[in-house]
PDB file of C-alpha atoms in Angstrom:
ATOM      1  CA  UNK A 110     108.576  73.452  64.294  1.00 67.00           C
ATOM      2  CA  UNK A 111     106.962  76.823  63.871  1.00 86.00           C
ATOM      3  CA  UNK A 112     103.840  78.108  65.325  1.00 86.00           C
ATOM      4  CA  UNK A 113     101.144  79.725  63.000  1.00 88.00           C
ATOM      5  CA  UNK A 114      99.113  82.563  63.298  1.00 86.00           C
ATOM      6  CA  UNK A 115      96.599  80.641  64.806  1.00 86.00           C
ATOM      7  CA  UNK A 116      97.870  78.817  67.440  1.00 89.00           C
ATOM      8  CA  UNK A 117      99.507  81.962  68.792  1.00 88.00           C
ATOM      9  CA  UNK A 118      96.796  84.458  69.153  1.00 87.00           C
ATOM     10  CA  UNK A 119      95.401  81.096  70.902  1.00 89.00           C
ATOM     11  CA  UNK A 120      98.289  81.481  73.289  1.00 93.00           C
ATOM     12  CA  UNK A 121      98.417  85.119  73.844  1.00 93.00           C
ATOM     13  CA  UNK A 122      94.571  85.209  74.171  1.00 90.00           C
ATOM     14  CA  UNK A 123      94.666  82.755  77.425  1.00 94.00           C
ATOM     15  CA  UNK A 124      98.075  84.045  78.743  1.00 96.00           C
ATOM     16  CA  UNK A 125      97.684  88.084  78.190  1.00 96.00           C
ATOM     17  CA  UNK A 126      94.190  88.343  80.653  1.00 95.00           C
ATOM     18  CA  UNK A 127      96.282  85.768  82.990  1.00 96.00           C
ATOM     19  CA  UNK A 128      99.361  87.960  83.060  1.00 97.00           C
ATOM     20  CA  UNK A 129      96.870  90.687  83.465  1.00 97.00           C
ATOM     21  CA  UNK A 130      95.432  88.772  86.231  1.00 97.00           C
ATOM     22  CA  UNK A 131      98.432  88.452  88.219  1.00 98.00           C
ATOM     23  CA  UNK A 132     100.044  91.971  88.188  1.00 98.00           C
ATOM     24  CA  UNK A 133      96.505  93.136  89.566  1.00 97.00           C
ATOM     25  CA  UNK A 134      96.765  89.917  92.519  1.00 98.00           C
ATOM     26  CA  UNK A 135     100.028  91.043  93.350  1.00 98.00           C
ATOM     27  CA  UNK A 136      98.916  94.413  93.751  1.00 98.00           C
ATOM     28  CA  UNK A 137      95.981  92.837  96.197  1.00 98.00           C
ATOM     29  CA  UNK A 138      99.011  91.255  97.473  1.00 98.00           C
ATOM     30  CA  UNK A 139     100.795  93.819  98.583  1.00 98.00           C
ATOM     31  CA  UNK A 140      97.880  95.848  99.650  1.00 98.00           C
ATOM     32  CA  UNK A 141      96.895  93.640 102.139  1.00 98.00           C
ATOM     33  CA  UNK A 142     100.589  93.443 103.374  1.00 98.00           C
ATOM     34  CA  UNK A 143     100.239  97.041 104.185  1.00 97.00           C
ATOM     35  CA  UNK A 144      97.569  97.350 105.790  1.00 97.00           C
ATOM     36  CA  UNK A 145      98.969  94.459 107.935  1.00 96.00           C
ATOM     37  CA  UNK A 146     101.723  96.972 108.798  1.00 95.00           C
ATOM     38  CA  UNK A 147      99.762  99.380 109.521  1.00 95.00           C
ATOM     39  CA  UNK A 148      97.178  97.739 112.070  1.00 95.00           C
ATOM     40  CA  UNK A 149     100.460  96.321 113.607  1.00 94.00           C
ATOM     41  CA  UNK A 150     101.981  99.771 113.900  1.00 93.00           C
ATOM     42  CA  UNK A 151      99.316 101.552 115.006  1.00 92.00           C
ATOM     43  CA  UNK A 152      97.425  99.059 117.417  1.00 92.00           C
ATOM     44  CA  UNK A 153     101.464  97.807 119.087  1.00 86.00           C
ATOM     45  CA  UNK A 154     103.105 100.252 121.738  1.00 87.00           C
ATOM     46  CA  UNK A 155     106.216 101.255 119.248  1.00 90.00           C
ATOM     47  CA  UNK A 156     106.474 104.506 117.398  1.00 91.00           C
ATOM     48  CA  UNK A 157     105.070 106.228 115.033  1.00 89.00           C
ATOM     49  CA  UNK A 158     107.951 105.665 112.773  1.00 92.00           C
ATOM     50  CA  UNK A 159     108.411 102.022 113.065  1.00 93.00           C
ATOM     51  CA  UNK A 160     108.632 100.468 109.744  1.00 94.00           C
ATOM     52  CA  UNK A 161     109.006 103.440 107.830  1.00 96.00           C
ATOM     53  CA  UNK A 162     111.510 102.407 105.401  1.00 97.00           C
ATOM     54  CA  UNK A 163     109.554  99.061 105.366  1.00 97.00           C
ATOM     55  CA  UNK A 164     106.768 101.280 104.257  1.00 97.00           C
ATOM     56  CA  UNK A 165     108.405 103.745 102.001  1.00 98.00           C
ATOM     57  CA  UNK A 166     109.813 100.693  99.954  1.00 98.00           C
ATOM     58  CA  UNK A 167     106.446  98.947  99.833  1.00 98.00           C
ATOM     59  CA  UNK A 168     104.897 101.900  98.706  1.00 98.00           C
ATOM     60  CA  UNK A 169     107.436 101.888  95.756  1.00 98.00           C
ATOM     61  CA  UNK A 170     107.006  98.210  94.917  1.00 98.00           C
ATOM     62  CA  UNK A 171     103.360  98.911  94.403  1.00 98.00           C
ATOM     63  CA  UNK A 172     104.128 101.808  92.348  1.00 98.00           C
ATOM     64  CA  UNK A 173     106.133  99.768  90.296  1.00 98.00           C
ATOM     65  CA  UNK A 174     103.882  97.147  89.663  1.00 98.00           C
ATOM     66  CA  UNK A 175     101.141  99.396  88.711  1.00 97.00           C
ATOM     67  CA  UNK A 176     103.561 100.847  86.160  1.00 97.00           C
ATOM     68  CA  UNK A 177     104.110  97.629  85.614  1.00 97.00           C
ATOM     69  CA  UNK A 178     100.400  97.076  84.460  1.00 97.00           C
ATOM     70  CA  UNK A 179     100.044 100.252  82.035  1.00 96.00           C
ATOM     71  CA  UNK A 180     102.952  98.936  80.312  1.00 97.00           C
ATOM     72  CA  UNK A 181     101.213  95.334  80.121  1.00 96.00           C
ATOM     73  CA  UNK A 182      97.658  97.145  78.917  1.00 95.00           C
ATOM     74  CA  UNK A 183     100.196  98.632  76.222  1.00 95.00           C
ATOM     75  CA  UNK A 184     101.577  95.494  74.628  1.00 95.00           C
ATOM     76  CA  UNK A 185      98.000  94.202  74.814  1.00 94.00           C
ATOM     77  CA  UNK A 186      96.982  96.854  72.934  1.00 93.00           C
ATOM     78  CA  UNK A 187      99.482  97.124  70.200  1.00 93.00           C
ATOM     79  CA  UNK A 188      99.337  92.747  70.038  1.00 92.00           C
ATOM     80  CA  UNK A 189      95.267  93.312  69.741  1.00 89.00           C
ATOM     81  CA  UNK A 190      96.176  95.522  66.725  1.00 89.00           C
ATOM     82  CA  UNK A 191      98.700  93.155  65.065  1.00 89.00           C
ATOM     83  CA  UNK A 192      96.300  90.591  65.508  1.00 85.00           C
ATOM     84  CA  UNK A 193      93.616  92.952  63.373  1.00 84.00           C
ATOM     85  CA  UNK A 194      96.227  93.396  60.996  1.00 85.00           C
ATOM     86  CA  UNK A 195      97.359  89.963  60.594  1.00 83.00           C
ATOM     87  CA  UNK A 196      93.430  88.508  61.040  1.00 68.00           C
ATOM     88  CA  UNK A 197      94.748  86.073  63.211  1.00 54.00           C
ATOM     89  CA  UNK A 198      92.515  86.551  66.191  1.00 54.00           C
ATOM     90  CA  UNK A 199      90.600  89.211  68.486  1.00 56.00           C
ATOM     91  CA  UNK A 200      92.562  89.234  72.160  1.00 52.00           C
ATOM     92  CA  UNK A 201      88.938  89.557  73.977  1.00 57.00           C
ATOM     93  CA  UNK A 202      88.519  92.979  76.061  1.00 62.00           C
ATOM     94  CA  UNK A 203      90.670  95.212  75.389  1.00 66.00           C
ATOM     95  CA  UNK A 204      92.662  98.278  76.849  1.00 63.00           C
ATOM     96  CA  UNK A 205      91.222 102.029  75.461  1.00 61.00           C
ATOM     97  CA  UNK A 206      93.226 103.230  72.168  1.00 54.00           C
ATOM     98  CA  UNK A 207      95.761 105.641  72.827  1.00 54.00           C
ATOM     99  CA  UNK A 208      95.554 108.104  75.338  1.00 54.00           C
ATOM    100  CA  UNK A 209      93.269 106.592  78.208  1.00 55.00           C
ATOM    101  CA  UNK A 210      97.007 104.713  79.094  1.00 53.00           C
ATOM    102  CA  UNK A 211     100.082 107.477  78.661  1.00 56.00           C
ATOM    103  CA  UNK A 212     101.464 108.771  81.667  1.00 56.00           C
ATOM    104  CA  UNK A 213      99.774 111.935  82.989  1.00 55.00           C
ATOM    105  CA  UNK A 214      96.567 111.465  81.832  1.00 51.00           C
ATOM    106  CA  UNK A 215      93.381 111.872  84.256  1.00 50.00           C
ATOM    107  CA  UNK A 216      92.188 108.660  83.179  1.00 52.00           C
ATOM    108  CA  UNK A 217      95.229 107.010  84.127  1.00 49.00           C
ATOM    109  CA  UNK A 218      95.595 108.634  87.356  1.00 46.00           C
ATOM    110  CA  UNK A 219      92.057 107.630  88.287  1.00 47.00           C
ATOM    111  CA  UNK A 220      91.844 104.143  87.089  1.00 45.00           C
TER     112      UNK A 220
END
């Protein structure tokens, strides 16, 4: 059975804001999982350098997930320009054109 034009930008239109969705709660996720950490560390009688490496490597997980989301913002881009292309569907909101996303930029610092 194949899938037409149609029917997929159906799809990705409900499942690229929910993928969207959940790279942004896991990054809520880990947040609060942090500052869990933190409280604990600083409000328990241990050191100041208990759960460092815990720390250091949740740190990185959230780095990777936010790297994680430019990428996604990418594809969503490029599949909301196929989509033009192919007049199959408009994906809803989407990412800035190039530049507001590539690595290095002030915009993507800030956002």
């Amino acid at each position: 059975m194949t899938m037409t034009k149609t029917v997929a930008a159906t799809r990705l239109a409900r499942e690229i804001p929910a993928a969207e969705l959940a790279i942004d709660q896991a990054l809520q996720a880990t947040s609060a999982v942090l500052q869990t950490m933190l409280a604990a560390r600083t409000a328990g009688d241990v050191p100041a350098h208990t759960g460092q490496v815990a720390i250091t490597k949740l740190i990185q997980s959230q780095q990777a997930l936010v790297s994680a989301s430019s990428d996604f913002l990418r594809v969503h881009r490029e599949l909301a320009a196929l989509g033009r292309e192919l007049m199959a569907a408009d994906y809803g909101e989407c990412p800035p054109i190039k530049g507001a996303l590539e690595i290095g930029s002030d915009e993507a610092l800030a956002a």
